[in-house]
Amino acid sequence: MNQFAPILPELILTVSGIVLMMVAAWGGRRSGGFTSWASVAVLVAATFALIGAPSHAGGVFGGLITADLFGSFGKAIIFIASAVAIIAAYGWFERDTEHSAEYSVLILFSALGGAVMVSATSLVTLYVGLELQSLASYVLASYRRTDERSAEAGLKYFVLGALASGILLYGISLLYGFTGTMNFNGIAAAFARDGTSSLGLLFGLVFVLAGVAFKVSAVPFHMWTPDVYEGAPTPVTAFFASAPKVAAVLLGTRVCLDALAPATDAWRQIVIFAALASIFLGAVAAFGQTNIKRLLAYSSINNVGFALVGLAAGTPQGASSVLFYMAVYVVMTLGAFLCVLWMRDENGDPIEDIASLSGLSQTRPAFAAAFAIFMFSLAGIPPLFGFWPKLLVFQAAVSSGLVALAVAAIVGTVVGAYYYLRIIKVMYMDEAGKPFSRVTQPIQGALIFLAAIAVSPLGYLLIGPLGAITDRAAGSIF
């Protein structure tokens, strides 16, 4: 049994997911509440199971995966974000004709795929984890089968996701063909020996990074994000913007800093381009948006760009800044989407227009204050906590001599602040429109409150402990 101890969280998710899938299949709609809360309990159990062997056992199963603090930190974020996405959906599917019981099971399997992704030290497990996470996501995007937008979102995600998987698989086949191994250590040794003088290795590197860039929705592989985020059910969009995003960013970080470490000069150029393109396109393209979910989609593209600035540094400090950034980003994004979930008209139907937020500070002052905190924090405006992770990635870039990159990213921050401030202007300066209906979801309300506290100036109390953990986690892959 000791050999299975390092993968205890994954085992918990696998066995529980299969059992709950059977419960959902036989129980139908009646089992929706049970499977939801059981799934949350499973994710909490998997998070606690990270304590011990899964955080320090090292390479297991012949180097297919590794159990280290870097992977455990990523898994903790993924599991918690997944649990919040399940809680956020509670009551959302009640009036649908579709079964709601399978939703939480799909989240479990997607979280399992994400856990495999952040622990992968072989191209085989990398691909298996990524596809497991993606297949569940395709179904989640099109979950409301009677909704044309949801069906369209699922189809677009599936077609473009299949294309990205093909690109990634081609890159994997090139790396395997020119190195003779799937293991990250073996690939790193081949790059150290041949460098980028081998065109085959260089093309393999480019195609693998292109496949990963699609999963993190970095420009120019971002085209699916706004449509899928807008069309998918809002709880699903909240999930897409958090857990799978963290899994993909950390997967890319491990690939670059482990398997491709000797070729830093080659992949750094790609990452710098993707970072700047994502920051500026994410900022500019959001200007004319009228749908809050599309705006938050461009916000996620913009934020991924900032995380990639830390990755471009290619140092332990850079890796630590990426981990810190993603942890804070998830809290800000989930908080914002939980607020979007509370945007309901007098009939209780969802509203997504930014204009509907007019004068919200007059009709729902606490709701408006929470939303404003998340917008200010996403914009990186001090003294809110969202400023600190941006500062960390800029410091990492400057320490590595990438001063021009840091300056350009800072300019991008200023440009992007406009559309966050526009939402605050609508809530606080425009005349009040129709008031939103009251949502009686105390658990969701508590989550919004906790997230708002975490990204408020009180969040700076977390700098010491969170920074220490991210430094140790980043050090485990060097």
Coordinates of C-alpha atoms in Angstrom, one line a residue:
M1 CA 0.0 0.0 0.0
N2 CA 2.9 2.4 0.5
Q3 CA 3.4 2.7 -3.2
F4 CA -0.1 4.2 -3.5
A5 CA 0.3 6.7 -0.6
P6 CA 1.8 9.4 -2.9
I7 CA -1.4 9.3 -5.1
L8 CA -3.9 9.1 -2.3
P9 CA -5.8 12.3 -3.4
E10 CA -6.2 10.9 -6.9
L11 CA -7.3 7.5 -5.7
I12 CA -10.0 9.2 -3.5
L13 CA -11.3 11.2 -6.5
T14 CA -11.2 8.2 -8.8
V15 CA -13.1 5.8 -6.5
S16 CA -15.6 8.4 -5.3
G17 CA -16.2 9.7 -8.8
I18 CA -17.1 6.2 -10.1
V19 CA -19.4 5.5 -7.1
L20 CA -21.1 8.9 -7.3
M21 CA -21.5 8.4 -11.1
M22 CA -23.5 5.2 -10.4
V23 CA -25.6 7.0 -7.7
A24 CA -26.4 9.8 -10.2
A25 CA -27.3 7.3 -13.0
W26 CA -29.7 5.3 -10.8
G27 CA -31.0 8.1 -8.6
G28 CA -31.7 10.7 -11.3
R29 CA -32.8 14.1 -10.2
R30 CA -33.5 13.0 -6.7
S31 CA -29.8 12.3 -6.1
G32 CA -28.7 15.8 -7.2
G33 CA -28.4 17.3 -3.7
F34 CA -26.7 14.2 -2.3
T35 CA -24.1 13.9 -5.1
S36 CA -23.3 17.7 -4.9
W37 CA -22.6 17.7 -1.1
A38 CA -20.9 14.3 -1.3
S39 CA -18.6 15.6 -4.1
V40 CA -17.7 18.6 -1.9
A41 CA -16.9 16.3 1.0
V42 CA -14.7 14.2 -1.4
L43 CA -12.8 17.2 -2.6
V44 CA -12.2 18.4 1.0
A45 CA -11.0 14.9 1.9
A46 CA -8.7 14.9 -1.2
T47 CA -7.3 18.2 0.0
F48 CA -6.5 16.9 3.5
A49 CA -5.0 13.8 1.9
L50 CA -2.3 16.0 0.3
I51 CA -0.6 16.1 3.8
G52 CA 2.2 13.6 4.0
A53 CA 3.6 11.4 1.2
P54 CA 1.8 13.3 -1.7
S55 CA 3.8 16.4 -0.9
H56 CA 7.3 14.9 -0.6
A57 CA 7.5 11.3 -2.0
G58 CA 9.3 12.3 -5.2
G59 CA 9.1 10.4 -8.5
V60 CA 6.8 7.3 -8.5
F61 CA 5.6 4.7 -11.0
G62 CA 8.8 4.8 -13.0
G63 CA 8.9 8.6 -13.2
L64 CA 5.4 8.9 -14.7
I65 CA 4.4 11.4 -12.0
T66 CA 6.1 13.1 -9.1
A67 CA 4.7 13.8 -5.6
D68 CA 6.2 17.1 -4.6
L69 CA 5.1 20.4 -2.9
F70 CA 4.7 22.2 -6.3
G71 CA 2.1 19.6 -7.4
S72 CA 0.4 19.5 -3.9
F73 CA 0.0 23.3 -3.9
G74 CA -1.6 23.2 -7.3
K75 CA -3.9 20.4 -6.3
A76 CA -5.0 22.2 -3.2
I77 CA -6.1 25.2 -5.3
I78 CA -7.8 23.0 -7.9
F79 CA -9.7 20.9 -5.3
I80 CA -10.9 24.0 -3.3
A81 CA -11.9 25.9 -6.5
S82 CA -13.8 22.8 -7.7
A83 CA -15.7 22.5 -4.4
V84 CA -16.7 26.2 -4.7
A85 CA -17.9 25.6 -8.3
I86 CA -20.1 22.8 -7.0
I87 CA -21.5 24.9 -4.2
A88 CA -22.1 27.8 -6.6
A89 CA -24.3 25.7 -8.8
Y90 CA -26.5 24.6 -5.9
G91 CA -30.0 25.6 -6.9
W92 CA -28.9 26.8 -10.4
F93 CA -30.2 23.7 -12.3
E94 CA -33.3 23.3 -10.2
R95 CA -35.7 24.5 -12.9
D96 CA -34.0 22.7 -15.7
T97 CA -35.4 19.6 -17.3
E98 CA -32.0 18.1 -17.4
H99 CA -30.6 16.0 -14.6
S100 CA -28.4 18.0 -12.2
A101 CA -26.8 15.1 -10.5
E102 CA -24.1 14.5 -13.0
Y103 CA -22.7 18.1 -12.8
S104 CA -20.7 17.5 -9.6
V105 CA -19.4 14.1 -10.9
L106 CA -18.1 15.8 -14.0
I107 CA -16.4 18.4 -11.8
L108 CA -14.7 15.6 -9.8
F109 CA -13.3 13.9 -12.9
S110 CA -12.1 17.3 -14.3
A111 CA -10.4 18.0 -10.9
L112 CA -8.8 14.5 -11.1
G113 CA -7.4 15.4 -14.6
G114 CA -6.1 18.7 -13.3
A115 CA -4.4 16.8 -10.4
V116 CA -2.6 14.5 -12.8
M117 CA -1.6 17.5 -15.0
V118 CA 0.3 19.3 -12.2
S119 CA 2.1 16.1 -11.1
A120 CA 3.0 14.8 -14.5
T121 CA 6.7 14.3 -15.2
S122 CA 6.2 12.3 -18.4
L123 CA 4.6 13.3 -21.7
V124 CA 2.3 10.3 -21.4
T125 CA 0.7 11.3 -18.0
L126 CA 0.7 14.9 -19.2
Y127 CA -1.5 14.0 -22.1
V128 CA -3.7 11.6 -20.2
G129 CA -4.4 14.2 -17.4
L130 CA -5.0 17.0 -19.9
E131 CA -7.5 14.9 -21.9
L132 CA -9.3 13.6 -18.8
Q133 CA -9.8 17.2 -17.6
S134 CA -10.8 18.4 -21.1
L135 CA -13.3 15.7 -21.9
A136 CA -15.2 16.5 -18.7
S137 CA -15.0 20.2 -19.6
Y138 CA -16.5 19.7 -23.0
V139 CA -19.6 18.1 -21.5
L140 CA -19.8 20.8 -18.8
A141 CA -19.8 23.6 -21.4
S142 CA -22.8 22.1 -23.2
Y143 CA -24.5 21.0 -20.0
R144 CA -27.8 22.8 -20.6
R145 CA -28.8 20.9 -23.6
T146 CA -32.0 22.9 -24.2
D147 CA -30.0 26.2 -24.3
E148 CA -28.6 27.0 -27.8
R149 CA -25.8 29.1 -26.4
S150 CA -24.6 26.3 -24.1
A151 CA -24.7 23.7 -27.0
E152 CA -22.8 26.1 -29.2
A153 CA -20.2 26.7 -26.5
G154 CA -19.7 23.0 -26.0
L155 CA -19.3 22.4 -29.7
K156 CA -16.8 25.2 -30.2
Y157 CA -14.8 24.1 -27.2
F158 CA -14.8 20.5 -28.4
V159 CA -13.7 21.3 -32.0
L160 CA -11.0 23.8 -31.0
G161 CA -9.9 21.6 -28.1
A162 CA -9.5 18.6 -30.4
L163 CA -7.4 20.7 -32.7
A164 CA -5.2 21.9 -29.8
S165 CA -4.9 18.3 -28.6
G166 CA -3.7 17.3 -32.1
I167 CA -1.1 20.0 -32.0
L168 CA 0.1 19.0 -28.6
L169 CA 0.2 15.3 -29.6
Y170 CA 2.3 16.2 -32.6
G171 CA 4.7 18.1 -30.4
I172 CA 4.9 15.1 -28.0
S173 CA 5.6 12.7 -30.9
L174 CA 8.5 15.0 -32.2
L175 CA 10.1 15.2 -28.7
Y176 CA 9.8 11.5 -28.3
G177 CA 11.2 10.8 -31.8
F178 CA 14.2 13.0 -31.3
T179 CA 15.0 12.1 -27.6
G180 CA 13.8 8.5 -27.4
T181 CA 12.1 9.1 -24.1
M182 CA 8.8 10.5 -22.7
N183 CA 10.3 11.3 -19.3
F184 CA 11.0 15.0 -18.5
N185 CA 14.5 14.3 -17.1
G186 CA 15.4 12.4 -20.3
I187 CA 14.1 15.3 -22.5
A188 CA 16.0 17.8 -20.4
A189 CA 19.2 15.7 -20.9
A190 CA 18.6 15.6 -24.7
F191 CA 18.2 19.4 -24.8
A192 CA 21.3 19.8 -22.7
R193 CA 23.2 17.6 -25.1
D194 CA 21.9 18.9 -28.5
G195 CA 20.5 22.3 -27.5
T196 CA 18.2 24.0 -30.0
S197 CA 20.5 23.1 -32.9
S198 CA 18.3 20.1 -33.5
L199 CA 15.3 21.4 -35.6
G200 CA 13.3 18.4 -34.5
L201 CA 13.6 19.3 -30.8
L202 CA 12.9 22.9 -31.5
F203 CA 9.7 22.1 -33.5
G204 CA 8.6 19.7 -30.8
L205 CA 9.1 22.4 -28.1
V206 CA 7.0 24.9 -30.2
F207 CA 4.1 22.5 -30.8
V208 CA 4.0 21.4 -27.1
L209 CA 3.9 25.0 -25.9
A210 CA 1.2 25.8 -28.5
G211 CA -1.0 23.0 -27.1
V212 CA -0.5 24.2 -23.6
A213 CA -1.1 27.8 -24.6
F214 CA -4.6 26.8 -25.8
K215 CA -5.4 25.3 -22.4
V216 CA -4.4 28.4 -20.6
S217 CA -6.2 30.5 -23.2
A218 CA -3.1 32.6 -24.0
V219 CA -3.1 34.7 -27.1
P220 CA -3.0 33.7 -30.0
F221 CA -4.8 30.5 -28.8
H222 CA -7.5 32.4 -26.9
M223 CA -10.3 32.4 -29.5
W224 CA -12.5 29.9 -27.8
T225 CA -12.6 31.6 -24.4
P226 CA -15.1 34.5 -24.7
D227 CA -17.7 32.4 -26.6
V228 CA -17.4 29.4 -24.3
Y229 CA -17.4 31.5 -21.1
E230 CA -20.6 33.4 -22.3
G231 CA -22.4 30.3 -23.5
A232 CA -21.7 27.9 -20.7
P233 CA -23.9 27.9 -17.6
T234 CA -22.4 30.5 -15.1
P235 CA -21.3 28.0 -12.5
V236 CA -19.5 26.1 -15.2
T237 CA -17.8 29.4 -16.4
A238 CA -16.7 30.0 -12.8
F239 CA -15.1 26.6 -12.8
F240 CA -13.4 27.0 -16.2
A241 CA -11.9 30.3 -15.1
S242 CA -10.4 28.8 -11.9
A243 CA -9.4 25.1 -11.5
P244 CA -8.6 24.1 -15.2
K245 CA -6.8 27.4 -15.6
V246 CA -4.6 26.7 -12.6
A247 CA -3.9 23.2 -13.8
A248 CA -2.8 24.4 -17.2
V249 CA -0.6 27.2 -16.0
L250 CA 1.2 25.0 -13.5
L251 CA 1.5 22.2 -16.1
G252 CA 3.2 24.7 -18.5
T253 CA 5.4 26.0 -15.7
R254 CA 6.6 22.4 -14.9
V255 CA 7.2 21.6 -18.5
C256 CA 9.2 24.8 -19.1
L257 CA 11.3 24.7 -15.9
D258 CA 11.8 20.9 -15.8
A259 CA 11.7 19.2 -19.2
L260 CA 12.7 22.3 -21.3
A261 CA 15.0 23.9 -18.7
P262 CA 18.2 23.7 -20.8
A263 CA 16.4 25.4 -23.7
T264 CA 15.3 28.4 -21.6
D265 CA 16.4 30.9 -24.3
A266 CA 14.1 29.2 -26.9
W267 CA 10.9 28.9 -24.9
R268 CA 11.4 32.3 -23.1
Q269 CA 10.8 34.1 -26.5
I270 CA 7.5 32.3 -27.0
V271 CA 6.4 32.9 -23.4
I272 CA 7.3 36.6 -23.5
F273 CA 5.3 37.0 -26.8
A274 CA 2.3 35.1 -25.3
A275 CA 2.5 37.1 -22.1
L276 CA 2.5 40.6 -23.8
A277 CA -0.1 39.6 -26.4
S278 CA -2.4 38.2 -23.7
I279 CA -2.0 41.3 -21.5
F280 CA -2.8 43.8 -24.2
L281 CA -5.4 41.9 -26.2
G282 CA -7.2 40.9 -22.9
A283 CA -7.2 44.6 -21.9
V284 CA -8.2 46.2 -25.3
A285 CA -10.7 43.6 -26.4
A286 CA -12.7 43.9 -23.2
F287 CA -13.4 47.6 -23.8
G288 CA -16.6 47.2 -25.9
Q289 CA -18.1 44.2 -24.1
T290 CA -21.7 44.5 -22.8
N291 CA -21.9 41.0 -21.4
I292 CA -20.2 40.6 -17.9
K293 CA -19.2 36.9 -18.6
R294 CA -17.4 37.9 -21.9
L295 CA -15.7 40.7 -20.0
L296 CA -14.5 38.3 -17.3
A297 CA -13.3 36.0 -20.1
Y298 CA -11.0 38.7 -21.4
S299 CA -10.0 39.4 -17.8
S300 CA -8.9 35.8 -17.5
I301 CA -6.8 36.1 -20.7
N302 CA -5.3 39.3 -19.3
N303 CA -4.4 37.7 -16.0
V304 CA -2.8 34.6 -17.6
G305 CA -0.5 37.1 -19.4
F306 CA 0.7 38.4 -16.0
A307 CA 1.3 34.9 -14.7
L308 CA 3.4 34.2 -17.9
V309 CA 5.5 37.2 -17.0
G310 CA 6.6 35.4 -13.9
L311 CA 7.2 32.2 -15.9
A312 CA 9.4 34.1 -18.4
A313 CA 11.8 34.8 -15.6
G314 CA 12.7 31.1 -15.5
T315 CA 13.9 31.3 -11.9
P316 CA 12.7 29.9 -8.6
Q317 CA 11.6 33.4 -7.8
G318 CA 9.6 33.5 -11.0
A319 CA 8.0 30.1 -10.4
S320 CA 7.1 31.2 -6.8
S321 CA 5.4 34.4 -8.2
V322 CA 3.4 32.3 -10.6
L323 CA 2.1 30.1 -7.8
F324 CA 1.3 33.1 -5.7
Y325 CA -0.4 34.9 -8.6
M326 CA -2.6 31.9 -9.4
A327 CA -3.7 31.4 -5.8
V328 CA -4.9 35.0 -5.5
Y329 CA -6.3 35.1 -9.0
V330 CA -8.6 32.1 -8.2
V331 CA -10.0 33.9 -5.2
M332 CA -10.7 37.1 -7.1
T333 CA -12.2 35.3 -10.1
L334 CA -14.4 33.0 -8.1
G335 CA -15.6 35.9 -6.0
A336 CA -16.5 37.9 -9.2
F337 CA -18.4 34.9 -10.7
L338 CA -20.3 34.3 -7.5
C339 CA -21.5 37.9 -7.7
V340 CA -22.5 37.3 -11.3
L341 CA -24.6 34.3 -10.1
W342 CA -26.5 36.6 -7.9
M343 CA -27.5 38.9 -10.8
R344 CA -31.2 37.8 -11.2
D345 CA -34.3 39.6 -12.4
E346 CA -37.6 39.7 -10.5
N347 CA -38.5 36.3 -11.9
G348 CA -35.3 34.8 -10.7
D349 CA -33.8 34.5 -14.2
P350 CA -30.1 35.2 -14.8
I351 CA -29.0 38.6 -16.1
E352 CA -25.6 39.1 -17.7
D353 CA -25.8 42.7 -19.1
I354 CA -23.3 45.1 -17.5
A355 CA -26.0 47.8 -17.9
S356 CA -28.2 45.9 -15.4
L357 CA -25.7 46.8 -12.7
S358 CA -26.7 50.5 -13.0
G359 CA -27.0 52.1 -9.6
L360 CA -26.5 48.8 -7.8
S361 CA -24.9 50.7 -4.9
Q362 CA -28.2 52.4 -4.1
T363 CA -30.4 49.2 -4.2
R364 CA -27.9 46.6 -3.0
P365 CA -25.0 48.4 -1.3
A366 CA -23.3 45.4 0.2
F367 CA -23.5 43.4 -3.1
A368 CA -22.0 46.4 -5.0
A369 CA -19.2 46.8 -2.4
A370 CA -18.2 43.2 -2.8
F371 CA -18.3 43.4 -6.6
A372 CA -16.2 46.6 -6.5
I373 CA -13.6 44.9 -4.3
F374 CA -13.2 42.1 -6.8
M375 CA -13.0 44.5 -9.8
F376 CA -10.4 46.8 -8.0
S377 CA -8.4 43.7 -7.0
L378 CA -8.4 42.2 -10.5
A379 CA -7.3 45.5 -11.8
G380 CA -4.3 45.4 -9.4
I381 CA -5.1 48.7 -7.8
P382 CA -3.5 49.2 -4.3
P383 CA -4.2 48.8 -1.5
L384 CA -6.3 45.8 -2.4
F385 CA -4.5 42.4 -2.4
G386 CA -4.7 41.9 -6.1
F387 CA -1.8 44.4 -6.4
W388 CA 0.7 42.2 -4.6
P389 CA 0.9 39.2 -7.0
K390 CA 1.3 41.6 -9.9
L391 CA 4.2 43.2 -8.1
L392 CA 5.8 39.8 -7.4
V393 CA 5.8 38.8 -11.1
F394 CA 7.2 42.2 -12.1
Q395 CA 10.0 41.8 -9.5
A396 CA 10.8 38.3 -10.8
A397 CA 11.0 39.6 -14.4
V398 CA 13.3 42.5 -13.3
S399 CA 15.5 40.2 -11.3
S400 CA 16.1 38.1 -14.4
G401 CA 17.0 41.2 -16.5
L402 CA 13.6 41.4 -18.3
V403 CA 13.1 45.0 -17.5
A404 CA 11.4 45.9 -20.8
L405 CA 8.9 43.0 -20.3
A406 CA 8.1 44.3 -16.8
V407 CA 7.6 47.9 -18.0
A408 CA 5.4 46.7 -20.9
A409 CA 3.3 44.6 -18.5
I410 CA 2.9 47.6 -16.1
V411 CA 1.6 49.7 -19.0
G412 CA -0.8 46.8 -19.8
T413 CA -2.1 47.0 -16.2
V414 CA -2.9 50.7 -16.7
V415 CA -4.7 50.0 -20.0
G416 CA -6.7 47.1 -18.5
A417 CA -7.8 49.0 -15.4
Y418 CA -10.3 51.0 -17.6
Y419 CA -12.8 48.3 -18.1
Y420 CA -12.8 47.2 -14.4
L421 CA -13.3 50.8 -13.4
R422 CA -16.2 51.1 -15.9
I423 CA -18.1 48.5 -14.0
I424 CA -17.6 50.4 -10.8
K425 CA -18.7 53.6 -12.5
V426 CA -21.9 51.9 -13.6
M427 CA -22.6 50.6 -10.1
Y428 CA -21.8 53.8 -8.3
M429 CA -22.5 56.7 -10.7
D430 CA -25.3 55.7 -13.0
E431 CA -29.0 56.0 -12.1
A432 CA -30.5 53.0 -10.5
G433 CA -32.2 50.5 -12.8
K434 CA -34.5 47.6 -11.9
P435 CA -33.4 46.1 -8.6
F436 CA -32.1 42.5 -8.6
S437 CA -34.2 39.9 -6.9
R438 CA -33.0 38.7 -3.5
V439 CA -31.0 35.4 -3.6
T440 CA -31.4 33.2 -0.5
Q441 CA -28.2 31.2 -0.7
P442 CA -26.4 31.9 2.6
I443 CA -23.5 29.6 1.8
Q444 CA -22.8 31.4 -1.4
G445 CA -23.1 34.7 0.4
A446 CA -20.6 33.5 3.0
L447 CA -18.2 32.6 0.2
I448 CA -18.5 36.0 -1.4
F449 CA -17.8 37.6 2.0
L450 CA -14.8 35.5 2.6
A451 CA -13.4 36.1 -0.8
A452 CA -13.9 39.8 -0.5
I453 CA -12.1 39.8 2.9
A454 CA -9.2 37.7 1.4
V455 CA -8.6 40.2 -1.5
S456 CA -9.1 43.3 0.7
P457 CA -6.1 45.0 2.4
L458 CA -6.5 42.4 5.1
G459 CA -5.1 39.9 2.6
Y460 CA -1.7 41.4 3.1
L461 CA -1.5 39.4 6.4
L462 CA -1.2 36.3 4.2
I463 CA 2.0 37.5 2.4
G464 CA 4.3 35.8 4.9
P465 CA 2.8 32.3 5.2
L466 CA 1.6 32.1 1.5
G467 CA 5.0 33.4 0.3
A468 CA 6.9 30.9 2.3
I469 CA 4.8 28.0 0.9
T470 CA 5.1 29.2 -2.7
D471 CA 8.9 29.6 -2.3
R472 CA 9.2 26.0 -1.0
A473 CA 6.8 24.7 -3.7
A474 CA 8.8 26.5 -6.5
G475 CA 12.1 25.2 -5.1
S476 CA 10.8 21.6 -5.3
I477 CA 11.0 21.6 -9.2
F478 CA 14.6 23.0 -9.3

